[in-house]
Each structure stands twice: as structure tokens, then as C-alpha cells.
mmCIF file of C-alpha atoms and ligand atoms in Angstrom:
data_model
loop_
_atom_site.group_PDB
_atom_site.id
_atom_site.type_symbol
_atom_site.label_atom_id
_atom_site.label_comp_id
_atom_site.label_asym_id
_atom_site.label_seq_id
_atom_site.Cartn_x
_atom_site.Cartn_y
_atom_site.Cartn_z
ATOM 1 C CA MET A 70 120.418 72.084 83.191
ATOM 2 C CA LYS A 71 123.869 71.386 84.666
ATOM 3 C CA ASN A 72 126.348 72.751 82.390
ATOM 4 C CA ILE A 73 125.926 76.788 82.277
ATOM 5 C CA LEU A 74 127.381 79.520 80.124
ATOM 6 C CA VAL A 75 126.898 82.480 82.274
ATOM 7 C CA THR A 76 127.912 86.064 80.356
ATOM 8 C CA GLY A 77 128.595 89.070 82.297
ATOM 9 C CA GLY A 78 129.344 86.651 84.908
ATOM 10 C CA ALA A 79 131.669 89.081 86.842
ATOM 11 C CA GLY A 80 129.392 91.799 87.044
ATOM 12 C CA TYR A 81 126.778 92.627 89.475
ATOM 13 C CA ILE A 82 123.643 90.342 89.137
ATOM 14 C CA GLY A 83 126.261 87.961 87.099
ATOM 15 C CA SER A 84 128.268 87.232 90.213
ATOM 16 C CA HIS A 85 125.294 87.182 92.706
ATOM 17 C CA THR A 86 123.409 84.408 90.405
ATOM 18 C CA VAL A 87 127.001 82.556 89.882
ATOM 19 C CA VAL A 88 127.207 81.986 93.083
ATOM 20 C CA GLU A 89 123.532 80.810 94.058
ATOM 21 C CA MET A 90 124.127 78.366 90.774
ATOM 22 C CA LEU A 91 127.106 77.037 92.003
ATOM 23 C CA ASN A 92 125.290 76.487 95.083
ATOM 24 C CA MET A 93 123.513 74.082 93.230
ATOM 25 C CA ASN A 94 126.047 72.106 91.926
ATOM 26 C CA MET A 95 125.842 73.355 88.361
ATOM 27 C CA ASN A 96 128.939 73.536 86.445
ATOM 28 C CA VAL A 97 129.572 77.492 85.432
ATOM 29 C CA VAL A 98 131.630 79.188 83.031
ATOM 30 C CA ILE A 99 131.842 82.925 83.094
ATOM 31 C CA VAL A 100 132.790 85.127 79.685
ATOM 32 C CA ASP A 101 133.148 88.824 80.536
ATOM 33 C CA ASN A 102 135.497 91.099 78.995
ATOM 34 C CA LEU A 103 135.867 93.242 82.180
ATOM 35 C CA ARG A 104 134.627 96.080 80.920
ATOM 36 C CA ASN A 105 132.430 96.733 84.048
ATOM 37 C CA SER A 106 133.560 94.931 86.585
ATOM 38 C CA LYS A 107 136.566 93.150 88.141
ATOM 39 C CA GLU A 108 138.317 90.202 88.502
ATOM 40 C CA GLU A 109 138.196 90.210 91.960
ATOM 41 C CA ALA A 110 134.238 89.565 91.912
ATOM 42 C CA LEU A 111 135.495 85.803 90.579
ATOM 43 C CA ARG A 112 138.286 85.132 93.514
ATOM 44 C CA ARG A 113 135.133 86.728 96.188
ATOM 45 C CA ILE A 114 132.460 84.013 94.202
ATOM 46 C CA GLU A 115 135.314 81.434 95.041
ATOM 47 C CA LYS A 116 135.813 82.414 98.522
ATOM 48 C CA ILE A 117 132.293 81.883 99.287
ATOM 49 C CA THR A 118 131.072 79.275 97.373
ATOM 50 C CA GLY A 119 134.846 76.903 97.412
ATOM 51 C CA ILE A 120 134.392 77.072 93.902
ATOM 52 C CA LYS A 121 136.393 78.133 91.484
ATOM 53 C CA PRO A 122 133.792 78.877 88.500
ATOM 54 C CA THR A 123 135.775 78.356 84.782
ATOM 55 C CA PHE A 124 136.595 82.036 83.331
ATOM 56 C CA TYR A 125 137.554 83.443 79.909
ATOM 57 C CA LYS A 126 138.188 86.984 79.230
ATOM 58 C CA VAL A 127 136.597 87.124 76.667
ATOM 59 C CA ASP A 128 134.617 89.845 74.576
ATOM 60 C CA LEU A 129 130.679 88.511 72.995
ATOM 61 C CA LEU A 130 132.131 91.372 69.972
ATOM 62 C CA ASP A 131 135.091 88.790 69.149
ATOM 63 C CA ARG A 132 133.535 86.269 67.709
ATOM 64 C CA SER A 133 136.271 84.037 67.055
ATOM 65 C CA ALA A 134 137.436 84.104 70.808
ATOM 66 C CA LEU A 135 133.977 83.701 71.921
ATOM 67 C CA ALA A 136 133.872 80.601 69.089
ATOM 68 C CA SER A 137 136.640 79.064 71.056
ATOM 69 C CA VAL A 138 134.724 79.184 74.104
ATOM 70 C CA PHE A 139 132.212 76.951 72.478
ATOM 71 C CA ARG A 140 134.884 74.713 70.921
ATOM 72 C CA ALA A 141 136.405 74.266 74.085
ATOM 73 C CA GLU A 142 133.334 73.654 76.710
ATOM 74 C CA LYS A 143 129.936 72.124 76.179
ATOM 75 C CA PHE A 144 126.616 73.989 77.637
ATOM 76 C CA ASP A 145 123.290 73.247 78.450
ATOM 77 C CA ALA A 146 121.975 76.206 78.441
ATOM 78 C CA VAL A 147 123.315 80.185 78.428
ATOM 79 C CA VAL A 148 122.086 83.160 81.278
ATOM 80 C CA HIS A 149 123.154 86.432 79.399
ATOM 81 C CA PHE A 150 123.783 89.110 81.246
ATOM 82 C CA ALA A 151 126.371 91.139 79.282
ATOM 83 C CA GLY A 152 125.647 94.165 78.538
ATOM 84 C CA LEU A 153 126.179 98.061 78.912
ATOM 85 C CA LYS A 154 123.149 99.294 81.049
ATOM 86 C CA ALA A 155 123.700 102.777 82.042
ATOM 87 C CA VAL A 156 120.659 104.814 80.506
ATOM 88 C CA GLY A 157 122.377 108.217 80.762
ATOM 89 C CA GLU A 158 125.383 107.240 78.766
ATOM 90 C CA SER A 159 123.498 105.093 76.061
ATOM 91 C CA THR A 160 122.225 108.579 74.968
ATOM 92 C CA GLN A 161 125.836 110.145 74.633
ATOM 93 C CA ILE A 162 127.256 106.680 73.024
ATOM 94 C CA PRO A 163 124.055 105.151 71.698
ATOM 95 C CA LEU A 164 125.841 103.242 68.778
ATOM 96 C CA SER A 165 128.044 101.622 71.609
ATOM 97 C CA TYR A 166 125.116 100.451 73.055
ATOM 98 C CA TYR A 167 123.679 98.962 69.874
ATOM 99 C CA GLN A 168 126.969 97.626 68.762
ATOM 100 C CA ASN A 169 127.579 95.955 72.221
ATOM 101 C CA ASN A 170 124.092 94.705 73.301
ATOM 102 C CA VAL A 171 122.515 93.690 70.288
ATOM 103 C CA THR A 172 125.807 92.224 68.237
ATOM 104 C CA GLY A 173 126.830 90.987 71.197
ATOM 105 C CA THR A 174 123.522 89.016 71.667
ATOM 106 C CA LEU A 175 123.677 87.973 67.585
ATOM 107 C CA ASN A 176 127.289 86.607 67.986
ATOM 108 C CA LEU A 177 125.936 84.423 70.971
ATOM 109 C CA CYS A 178 123.084 82.918 69.649
ATOM 110 C CA GLU A 179 124.926 82.313 66.426
ATOM 111 C CA LEU A 180 126.961 80.452 68.268
ATOM 112 C CA MET A 181 124.452 78.467 70.323
ATOM 113 C CA ILE A 182 122.651 77.591 67.047
ATOM 114 C CA LYS A 183 126.090 76.217 65.502
ATOM 115 C CA HIS A 184 126.506 74.177 69.129
ATOM 116 C CA SER A 185 122.925 73.298 69.248
ATOM 117 C CA VAL A 186 122.163 75.182 72.646
ATOM 118 C CA ARG A 187 118.687 76.131 72.585
ATOM 119 C CA ASN A 188 118.168 77.137 76.094
ATOM 120 C CA LEU A 189 118.515 80.759 77.021
ATOM 121 C CA VAL A 190 117.957 82.888 80.099
ATOM 122 C CA PHE A 191 118.136 86.747 78.829
ATOM 123 C CA SER A 192 118.521 89.675 81.104
ATOM 124 C CA SER A 193 115.704 92.009 79.820
ATOM 125 C CA SER A 194 114.497 95.007 82.496
ATOM 126 C CA ALA A 195 111.167 96.850 83.247
ATOM 127 C CA THR A 196 112.274 99.589 80.934
ATOM 128 C CA VAL A 197 110.947 97.120 78.225
ATOM 129 C CA TYR A 198 107.075 98.935 79.484
ATOM 130 C CA GLY A 199 108.388 102.461 78.665
ATOM 131 C CA ASP A 200 106.100 104.801 80.741
ATOM 132 C CA PRO A 201 103.106 102.280 81.896
ATOM 133 C CA HIS A 202 99.896 103.422 81.524
ATOM 134 C CA LYS A 203 98.893 101.838 85.379
ATOM 135 C CA THR A 204 100.519 99.677 87.865
ATOM 136 C CA PRO A 205 101.297 96.919 88.590
ATOM 137 C CA ILE A 206 102.928 96.077 85.654
ATOM 138 C CA LYS A 207 101.893 93.073 84.004
ATOM 139 C CA GLU A 208 103.980 91.110 81.554
ATOM 140 C CA SER A 209 100.954 91.661 78.594
ATOM 141 C CA PHE A 210 101.449 95.245 79.008
ATOM 142 C CA PRO A 211 102.806 97.386 75.998
ATOM 143 C CA ARG A 212 106.051 97.639 75.354
ATOM 144 C CA SER A 213 108.314 100.823 74.614
ATOM 145 C CA ALA A 214 111.018 102.665 74.831
ATOM 146 C CA THR A 215 112.251 105.877 75.767
ATOM 147 C CA ASN A 216 116.099 105.657 75.466
ATOM 148 C CA PRO A 217 118.852 103.992 73.378
ATOM 149 C CA TYR A 218 119.672 101.539 76.232
ATOM 150 C CA GLY A 219 115.982 100.516 76.654
ATOM 151 C CA ARG A 220 115.797 100.157 72.943
ATOM 152 C CA THR A 221 118.587 97.894 72.703
ATOM 153 C CA LYS A 222 116.470 95.235 75.476
ATOM 154 C CA LEU A 223 113.274 95.445 73.337
ATOM 155 C CA MET A 224 115.203 94.692 69.909
ATOM 156 C CA ILE A 225 116.594 91.894 71.662
ATOM 157 C CA GLU A 226 113.246 90.631 73.196
ATOM 158 C CA GLU A 227 111.981 90.875 69.445
ATOM 159 C CA ILE A 228 115.378 89.198 68.332
ATOM 160 C CA LEU A 229 114.651 86.684 70.173
ATOM 161 C CA GLN A 230 111.224 86.342 69.410
ATOM 162 C CA ASP A 231 112.057 86.052 65.763
ATOM 163 C CA LEU A 232 114.471 83.268 66.583
ATOM 164 C CA TYR A 233 111.971 81.131 68.410
ATOM 165 C CA ASP A 234 109.628 81.760 65.838
ATOM 166 C CA SER A 235 111.980 80.123 63.123
ATOM 167 C CA ASP A 236 112.551 77.409 65.465
ATOM 168 C CA ASN A 237 110.417 76.301 67.981
ATOM 169 C CA ALA A 238 112.820 74.325 69.486
ATOM 170 C CA TRP A 239 114.301 76.880 71.477
ATOM 171 C CA ASN A 240 113.565 77.751 74.996
ATOM 172 C CA ILE A 241 114.205 81.335 76.473
ATOM 173 C CA SER A 242 113.452 83.027 79.636
ATOM 174 C CA LEU A 243 112.803 86.777 79.127
ATOM 175 C CA LEU A 244 113.210 88.011 82.647
ATOM 176 C CA ARG A 245 112.291 91.373 83.010
ATOM 177 C CA TYR A 246 114.093 93.130 86.234
ATOM 178 C CA PHE A 247 112.444 95.708 88.108
ATOM 179 C CA ASN A 248 115.252 97.709 90.205
ATOM 180 C CA PRO A 249 118.197 95.112 91.967
ATOM 181 C CA ILE A 250 119.630 96.433 94.943
ATOM 182 C CA GLY A 251 121.396 94.936 98.032
ATOM 183 C CA ALA A 252 124.266 92.673 98.073
ATOM 184 C CA HIS A 253 125.244 89.025 99.406
ATOM 185 C CA PRO A 254 124.558 88.681 102.998
ATOM 186 C CA SER A 255 128.415 87.700 103.264
ATOM 187 C CA GLY A 256 129.072 91.051 102.206
ATOM 188 C CA MET A 257 131.750 89.807 99.767
ATOM 189 C CA ILE A 258 130.119 90.841 96.781
ATOM 190 C CA GLY A 259 127.788 93.505 95.843
ATOM 191 C CA GLU A 260 127.554 96.352 93.387
ATOM 192 C CA ASP A 261 130.460 98.280 91.978
ATOM 193 C CA PRO A 262 129.631 101.116 90.274
ATOM 194 C CA ASN A 263 132.794 102.700 88.506
ATOM 195 C CA ASP A 264 132.232 106.224 88.621
ATOM 196 C CA ILE A 265 129.609 108.336 90.449
ATOM 197 C CA PRO A 266 126.393 106.404 90.567
ATOM 198 C CA ASN A 267 123.600 106.874 88.563
ATOM 199 C CA ASN A 268 121.082 104.643 90.859
ATOM 200 C CA LEU A 269 119.398 105.403 93.958
ATOM 201 C CA VAL A 270 120.962 103.093 96.251
ATOM 202 C CA PRO A 271 124.380 102.714 95.314
ATOM 203 C CA PHE A 272 124.727 106.420 95.966
ATOM 204 C CA ILE A 273 122.852 106.737 99.269
ATOM 205 C CA SER A 274 125.248 104.284 100.436
ATOM 206 C CA GLN A 275 127.748 106.126 99.261
ATOM 207 C CA VAL A 276 126.508 109.295 100.905
ATOM 208 C CA ALA A 277 126.345 107.352 104.117
ATOM 209 C CA ILE A 278 130.117 106.251 104.062
ATOM 210 C CA GLY A 279 130.774 109.913 103.647
ATOM 211 C CA LYS A 280 132.173 109.977 99.562
ATOM 212 C CA LEU A 281 129.540 112.052 98.276
ATOM 213 C CA ASN A 282 128.175 114.693 100.289
ATOM 214 C CA LYS A 283 124.116 114.503 100.238
ATOM 215 C CA LEU A 284 121.685 113.096 97.643
ATOM 216 C CA ALA A 285 119.358 114.567 95.222
ATOM 217 C CA VAL A 286 116.159 113.484 95.418
ATOM 218 C CA PHE A 287 115.021 113.698 91.664
ATOM 219 C CA GLY A 288 111.415 115.430 91.746
ATOM 220 C CA ALA A 289 108.988 115.751 94.894
ATOM 221 C CA ASP A 290 106.084 116.747 93.028
ATOM 222 C CA TYR A 291 105.124 113.302 91.661
ATOM 223 C CA PRO A 292 101.519 111.917 92.389
ATOM 224 C CA THR A 293 102.825 109.564 95.092
ATOM 225 C CA HIS A 294 102.507 109.538 99.077
ATOM 226 C CA ASP A 295 105.057 111.674 99.476
ATOM 227 C CA GLY A 296 105.572 113.433 95.997
ATOM 228 C CA THR A 297 108.726 111.099 95.168
ATOM 229 C CA GLY A 298 108.874 108.701 92.497
ATOM 230 C CA VAL A 299 108.438 105.224 93.324
ATOM 231 C CA ARG A 300 110.059 101.682 92.455
ATOM 232 C CA ASP A 301 109.743 98.347 92.578
ATOM 233 C CA TYR A 302 113.463 97.345 94.618
ATOM 234 C CA ILE A 303 114.562 93.479 94.830
ATOM 235 C CA HIS A 304 117.470 91.775 96.863
ATOM 236 C CA VAL A 305 119.790 90.955 94.120
ATOM 237 C CA VAL A 306 119.913 87.626 95.896
ATOM 238 C CA ASP A 307 116.357 86.819 95.185
ATOM 239 C CA LEU A 308 116.752 87.999 91.763
ATOM 240 C CA ALA A 309 119.720 85.454 91.315
ATOM 241 C CA LYS A 310 117.691 82.544 92.615
ATOM 242 C CA GLY A 311 114.997 83.585 89.975
ATOM 243 C CA HIS A 312 117.325 82.525 87.513
ATOM 244 C CA ILE A 313 117.864 79.189 88.799
ATOM 245 C CA LYS A 314 114.171 78.611 88.641
ATOM 246 C CA ALA A 315 114.101 80.252 85.016
ATOM 247 C CA LEU A 316 116.488 77.785 84.180
ATOM 248 C CA GLN A 317 114.632 74.934 85.741
ATOM 249 C CA LYS A 318 111.796 75.769 83.651
ATOM 250 C CA LEU A 319 113.393 75.677 80.487
ATOM 251 C CA SER A 320 113.739 72.067 80.946
ATOM 252 C CA GLU A 321 109.992 71.785 80.660
ATOM 253 C CA ASN A 322 110.214 72.981 77.239
ATOM 254 C CA PRO A 323 108.407 75.956 77.333
ATOM 255 C CA GLY A 324 109.181 78.013 74.428
ATOM 256 C CA ILE A 325 109.869 81.813 74.749
ATOM 257 C CA GLN A 326 108.032 83.550 77.652
ATOM 258 C CA ALA A 327 108.784 86.959 80.054
ATOM 259 C CA PHE A 328 108.623 87.153 83.253
ATOM 260 C CA ASN A 329 108.579 90.200 85.841
ATOM 261 C CA LEU A 330 110.973 89.706 88.276
ATOM 262 C CA GLY A 331 110.170 92.142 91.329
ATOM 263 C CA THR A 332 108.889 91.781 94.795
ATOM 264 C CA GLY A 333 105.325 93.449 94.026
ATOM 265 C CA ARG A 334 105.769 96.724 96.249
ATOM 266 C CA GLY A 335 106.922 100.098 95.746
ATOM 267 C CA TYR A 336 108.583 102.497 97.455
ATOM 268 C CA SER A 337 109.421 106.023 97.212
ATOM 269 C CA VAL A 338 112.896 107.400 97.504
ATOM 270 C CA LEU A 339 112.329 108.715 100.883
ATOM 271 C CA ASP A 340 110.738 105.604 102.089
ATOM 272 C CA ILE A 341 114.068 103.882 100.773
ATOM 273 C CA VAL A 342 116.419 106.886 102.622
ATOM 274 C CA SER A 343 114.136 106.724 106.055
ATOM 275 C CA THR A 344 114.624 102.664 106.068
ATOM 276 C CA PHE A 345 118.572 102.813 104.878
ATOM 277 C CA GLU A 346 119.078 104.986 108.051
ATOM 278 C CA ARG A 347 116.956 103.103 110.382
ATOM 279 C CA VAL A 348 118.194 99.782 109.607
ATOM 280 C CA ASN A 349 121.930 101.481 109.665
ATOM 281 C CA LYS A 350 121.997 104.128 112.237
ATOM 282 C CA VAL A 351 123.320 106.483 109.879
ATOM 283 C CA LYS A 352 121.912 109.948 108.513
ATOM 284 C CA ILE A 353 121.104 110.396 104.776
ATOM 285 C CA PRO A 354 121.222 114.091 104.099
ATOM 286 C CA TYR A 355 119.272 115.235 100.802
ATOM 287 C CA GLU A 356 118.032 118.089 99.344
ATOM 288 C CA THR A 357 114.730 118.265 96.709
ATOM 289 C CA ALA A 358 115.836 118.894 93.498
ATOM 290 C CA GLY A 359 113.945 119.172 89.618
ATOM 291 C CA ARG A 360 112.918 115.761 88.395
ATOM 292 C CA ARG A 361 115.365 114.022 86.031
ATOM 293 C CA PRO A 362 114.338 113.852 82.654
ATOM 294 C CA GLY A 363 113.326 110.294 81.374
ATOM 295 C CA ASP A 364 111.871 109.489 85.186
ATOM 296 C CA ILE A 365 108.274 107.984 85.372
ATOM 297 C CA ALA A 366 106.495 108.272 88.364
ATOM 298 C CA VAL A 367 105.667 105.086 89.885
ATOM 299 C CA CYS A 368 107.320 101.219 88.796
ATOM 300 C CA TYR A 369 106.335 98.105 90.218
ATOM 301 C CA ALA A 370 105.677 94.756 89.076
ATOM 302 C CA ASP A 371 102.519 92.191 88.606
ATOM 303 C CA ALA A 372 104.967 89.493 89.596
ATOM 304 C CA SER A 373 102.431 86.497 90.273
ATOM 305 C CA LYS A 374 103.306 84.966 86.694
ATOM 306 C CA ALA A 375 106.740 84.180 88.013
ATOM 307 C CA GLU A 376 105.093 82.485 91.303
ATOM 308 C CA LYS A 377 102.620 80.941 89.256
ATOM 309 C CA GLU A 378 104.584 79.602 86.505
ATOM 310 C CA LEU A 379 108.185 79.500 88.113
ATOM 311 C CA GLY A 380 107.511 79.292 91.985
ATOM 312 C CA TRP A 381 109.635 81.973 92.396
ATOM 313 C CA ARG A 382 108.555 84.985 94.916
ATOM 314 C CA ALA A 383 110.938 87.728 95.968
ATOM 315 C CA GLU A 384 111.296 87.061 99.950
ATOM 316 C CA LEU A 385 114.085 89.195 101.418
ATOM 317 C CA PRO A 386 112.385 92.605 102.854
ATOM 318 C CA LEU A 387 113.664 96.394 101.902
ATOM 319 C CA GLU A 388 115.539 95.849 105.291
ATOM 320 C CA ASP A 389 117.910 93.226 104.453
ATOM 321 C CA MET A 390 118.517 95.204 101.271
ATOM 322 C CA CYS A 391 119.451 98.137 103.037
ATOM 323 C CA ALA A 392 121.652 96.252 105.678
ATOM 324 C CA ASP A 393 123.041 94.068 102.828
ATOM 325 C CA THR A 394 123.813 97.004 100.969
ATOM 326 C CA TRP A 395 125.916 98.929 103.952
ATOM 327 C CA ARG A 396 127.801 95.524 104.928
ATOM 328 C CA TRP A 397 129.182 95.485 101.388
ATOM 329 C CA GLN A 398 130.116 98.939 101.085
ATOM 330 C CA LEU A 399 131.325 99.003 105.076
ATOM 331 C CA GLN A 400 133.719 96.231 104.330
ATOM 332 C CA ASN A 401 134.681 97.143 100.651
ATOM 333 C CA PRO A 402 134.661 101.216 101.157
ATOM 334 C CA ASN A 403 136.390 101.583 97.109
ATOM 335 C CA GLY A 404 134.606 98.568 95.914
ATOM 336 C CA TYR A 405 136.525 95.399 94.630
ATOM 337 C CA GLU A 406 139.658 97.642 94.741
HETATM 338 P P1 LIG B 609 127.133 94.694 85.202
HETATM 339 O O1 LIG B 609 127.548 96.114 84.383
HETATM 340 O O2 LIG B 609 127.712 94.888 86.664
HETATM 341 O O3 LIG B 609 127.190 93.517 84.353
HETATM 342 C C1 LIG B 609 127.472 93.210 83.019
HETATM 343 C C2 LIG B 609 128.678 92.464 82.711
HETATM 344 O O4 LIG B 609 128.640 92.187 81.424
HETATM 345 C C3 LIG B 609 129.800 93.020 83.037
HETATM 346 O O5 LIG B 609 130.966 91.987 83.939
HETATM 347 C C4 LIG B 609 130.422 93.686 81.805
HETATM 348 O O6 LIG B 609 131.868 93.877 81.822
HETATM 349 C C5 LIG B 609 130.149 92.816 80.849
HETATM 350 N N1 LIG B 609 130.213 92.737 79.601
HETATM 351 C C6 LIG B 609 129.429 94.266 78.969
HETATM 352 N N2 LIG B 609 129.391 93.738 77.775
HETATM 353 C C7 LIG B 609 130.272 93.083 77.600
HETATM 354 C C8 LIG B 609 130.468 92.095 76.365
HETATM 355 N N3 LIG B 609 130.327 92.392 75.047
HETATM 356 N N4 LIG B 609 131.125 91.024 76.348
HETATM 357 C C9 LIG B 609 131.615 90.721 77.587
HETATM 358 N N5 LIG B 609 131.057 90.510 78.932
HETATM 359 C C10 LIG B 609 130.491 92.049 78.593
HETATM 360 O O7 LIG B 609 125.251 94.821 84.425
HETATM 361 P P2 LIG B 609 124.144 94.158 86.193
HETATM 362 O O8 LIG B 609 123.830 95.173 86.953
HETATM 363 O O9 LIG B 609 124.998 92.724 86.570
HETATM 364 O O10 LIG B 609 123.601 93.905 84.879
HETATM 365 C C11 LIG B 609 123.591 92.571 84.358
HETATM 366 C C12 LIG B 609 122.525 92.804 82.951
HETATM 367 O O11 LIG B 609 120.825 93.026 83.376
HETATM 368 C C13 LIG B 609 122.237 93.284 82.345
HETATM 369 O O12 LIG B 609 122.253 92.866 80.642
HETATM 370 C C14 LIG B 609 121.787 94.840 82.630
HETATM 371 O O13 LIG B 609 121.441 95.538 81.759
HETATM 372 C C15 LIG B 609 120.491 94.161 83.374
HETATM 373 N N6 LIG B 609 119.665 95.067 83.785
HETATM 374 C C16 LIG B 609 120.342 95.171 84.906
HETATM 375 C C17 LIG B 609 119.336 96.262 86.145
HETATM 376 C C18 LIG B 609 120.217 96.848 87.098
HETATM 377 O O14 LIG B 609 119.440 97.514 87.623
HETATM 378 N N7 LIG B 609 121.416 96.718 87.501
HETATM 379 C C19 LIG B 609 117.883 96.293 85.656
HETATM 380 C C20 LIG B 609 117.392 95.333 84.870
HETATM 381 C C21 LIG B 609 118.336 94.740 83.689
HETATM 382 C C1 LIG B 610 115.276 105.065 91.027
HETATM 383 C C2 LIG B 610 114.314 106.294 91.985
HETATM 384 C C3 LIG B 610 114.644 108.498 90.486
HETATM 385 C C4 LIG B 610 119.337 108.586 92.091
HETATM 386 C C5 LIG B 610 117.510 102.162 86.326
HETATM 387 C C6 LIG B 610 117.058 102.498 84.804
HETATM 388 C C7 LIG B 610 116.057 100.568 85.003
HETATM 389 C C8 LIG B 610 116.780 99.724 85.249
HETATM 390 C C9 LIG B 610 117.337 99.891 86.642
HETATM 391 C C10 LIG B 610 118.280 98.505 83.886
HETATM 392 C C11 LIG B 610 113.742 107.467 90.547
HETATM 393 C C12 LIG B 610 115.152 108.563 92.062
HETATM 394 C C13 LIG B 610 117.929 108.447 91.811
HETATM 395 C C14 LIG B 610 119.073 110.069 92.595
HETATM 396 C C15 LIG B 610 116.987 110.078 93.124
HETATM 397 N N1 LIG B 610 117.908 99.398 84.614
HETATM 398 N N2 LIG B 610 116.762 109.187 92.219
HETATM 399 N N3 LIG B 610 118.460 110.771 93.021
HETATM 400 O O1 LIG B 610 115.503 104.647 87.142
HETATM 401 O O2 LIG B 610 114.250 103.283 88.269
HETATM 402 O O3 LIG B 610 115.892 102.454 87.040
HETATM 403 O O4 LIG B 610 117.856 101.082 87.072
HETATM 404 O O5 LIG B 610 117.390 98.150 83.262
HETATM 405 O O6 LIG B 610 116.200 100.917 83.286
HETATM 406 O O7 LIG B 610 116.554 103.442 84.250
HETATM 407 O O8 LIG B 610 116.439 103.344 89.152
HETATM 408 O O9 LIG B 610 118.026 103.755 91.166
HETATM 409 O O10 LIG B 610 118.004 105.469 88.934
HETATM 410 O O11 LIG B 610 116.534 105.794 90.460
HETATM 411 O O12 LIG B 610 116.096 110.798 93.798
HETATM 412 O O13 LIG B 610 120.357 110.506 92.800
HETATM 413 O O14 LIG B 610 115.610 107.396 92.528
HETATM 414 O O15 LIG B 610 114.386 109.504 90.426
HETATM 415 O O16 LIG B 610 112.545 107.801 91.448
HETATM 416 P P1 LIG B 610 115.303 103.626 87.473
HETATM 417 P P2 LIG B 610 117.349 104.654 89.839
#
């Protein structure tokens, strides 16, 4: 797998994955409409790697523009990150989420068929497990969705299964990410939320730098060791490397397979706060608030399938996730602006 189309390659996880791909001498073509990212991320990728990836500012919903990309370039595989990802927003504008995520994927797959590209790595999510009946979560657990965003992921997984059933020449990796955090150790690329962050670690980071006053801890009455929600936080660089392994696996013609990408370890909200404080020598003021609707108590992966079949495991500890987040925040107090 040498020539790779990366949709959403200017975004948070996409930019880190492109860096790892360029480090592996892959030829990368990025398609992104920059709806939730900045072109500056692409310049930073070049600074880190010394290589400028080819970039098309194209929306997956624009079929003719996407078709021109497929006519102009040759691909062995596609890594498909492009999508909208904010759970709360998806309940406000569900049709945009279905349109963007589902129709965008349909357009992409139609062109892949037309150009005989049948290797795909798809960004799925632990959200497809809904509220799991137990932990750690295995790939075989039942899937469900509790919000429109999650439903788009579930629908796309099913669409891709149908596609594979219709033509076994496809090789598809459904990567179910747990909670990606952290940033590249250079501090040059990282997560750059447009608005007030919805997710825990970007929020903590903005409290630490003084942009936000204090963290609201959503619920301290969960059945966990300290009452706060437990998640499987994974360093974005480890996650990025998982995509390289998934691409390598596709060349063995594995068919369609799902993989959990997590560390297999759960940390509570207060564990994250105290580790961030200790590692970065900062104070994170917080107060306990009510539970956030739709949140579950505990979510962490059984990531042994990825280890066994992809030869991948997360290596970087929570300390690095916190230190790298903080370095990115300090070096880029206003993100890419
Ligand atoms: P992101 O928003 O930073 O990156 C997504 C990129 O896709 C952005 O650059 C955006 O501009 C682009 N994009 C969106 N719609 C597009 C379209 N129609 N055409 C072209 N480009 C489009 O998000 P991320 O955190 O990097 O997530 C990447 C993928 O991983 C998403 O599919 C997301 O649902 C999934 N995922 C993310 C998380 C997470 O916590 N960050 C967890 C699980 C799964
Ligand atoms: C983590 C923990 C919160 C913010 C979401 C999506 C999921 C996936 C990853 C894409 C929870 C608590 C948070 C705050 C808090 N994305 N929290 N105060 O909810 O596990 O997952 O992102 O696929 O689909 O749902 O991540 O970072 O929002 O929350 O106390 O201000 O932090 O309650 O326990 P979550 P998160």
C-alpha cells in the first residue's frame, strides 16, 4: 500500500496519521473541505516531515470534484477520516450529519468502485457499542447508537459490510477509536477545536492556559472508583500508527474486519485532572456538575484483537498524552490561527 488517499487529512487524527504515513514513505493525497480544520495543519505536516502532501480542497459531497481527484491520481487504498463528529451538534442538525457522513461515504465508495480501489480503512468509533453491558469491550459486542452521530458510524459500518458482501474483493478495516487525546511531540500539530471544547482534555487544556475558568466534572455519582466517568484515552500518535498497521494488513486480503483501537485501560475524569496537573505543574480548578445526558459510566477496550492480528498496541502512557497536549497548547495558544 503505497499511494494513499486520506479524506479528512487536515483534521486532528488525519494530520497525525499523514505524518506517520509520510515517515513510512507512503505517497499521500489529502482531500478535505476544511470545514473543521485549517490549511496551516498541512504546512505543519510539511515542517515535521519535510514532505508536502498533495492537497485537494474538495467536499466529499461534491461528486464531480471528487471524481476529478480520482481521475488525476492513482490510489492503492483510502483512509477515510472525513466526517462531522460532535455528538451534541448531531442532535441539533441530524440531517447534516447523515448527509455529510453517510452520503460522503457513499460518494467515496462509488468512485472507489469505478476506479477499482477496494482497500479502505474507515474511522469508526467506540460509540457504536452504545452503553456496553460489560467492560472491557470486545469487537463482537452488540452495537447500538444513542445519538445521530453514532448512528452515522453504525450505518456506515453496515453499508461497508453490505459492500463487502456484494464483492469479496474489498478489504475493509473498521477502526473503532476509543478516546483520542494528546498531540504530536513536536507541538506543531494537535487538536484545534473551533468553539468551546466539548471533549474533556481540550477543555482541561484551555482551563490550564486560562481561556476557560474551570472544568465542570459531569457526574460524580457513577459506579466507578471515584464516582466520575471512566474512559480509554489513547495517544493520537499511537492511534495514527494503528492506521499504518491496518493498511499493511489490507494487503493480506483480510476481507472486512473491525478493530478496537484503545489502550485497554480506563481512567476517570479526576485521574485525568490529577495527571494533567502533576505532569504539567498546572492547576485545574473544577467543580462537580450533574451528569451530561447520554454519557455512560465506563468505557474501555479489549484491544487484544488489534495486537494479535495487526501487531499493534498502544505504547504511550497517560503522562505523555497530558504533556504533549500541554506542549501543543502552549506553543499554539490560539490553535492554528
Ligand atoms: P476532525 O474534525 O478534526 O477531522 C475531520 C476532517 O474531515 C476535518 O478536517 C474536516 O474539515 C473534514 N471533513 C468533514 N466533512 C468533510 C467532507 N464532507 N468533505 C471533506 N472533508 C470533510 O475530526 P477527528 O477528530 O480528526 O476525527 C476523524 C474521524 O475519526 C471522524 O470520522 C470522527 O468521527 C472519527 N472519530 C473521532 C474521534 C475523536 O474523539 N476525535 C473518536 C472516534 C472516531
Ligand atoms: C470524557 C469524560 C465526560 C467534558 C466522545 C464521543 C465519542 C467519541 C469520543 C467520536 C466523560 C467527562 C467531559 C467536560 C467532563 N467521539 N467530561 N467535563 O463522551 O467519552 O466520547 O468523544 O466518535 O463518540 O461521545 O468523551 O471527552 O466528551 O468525555 O466531566 O467538560 O469526561 O462526562 O466522562 P466521550 P469526552
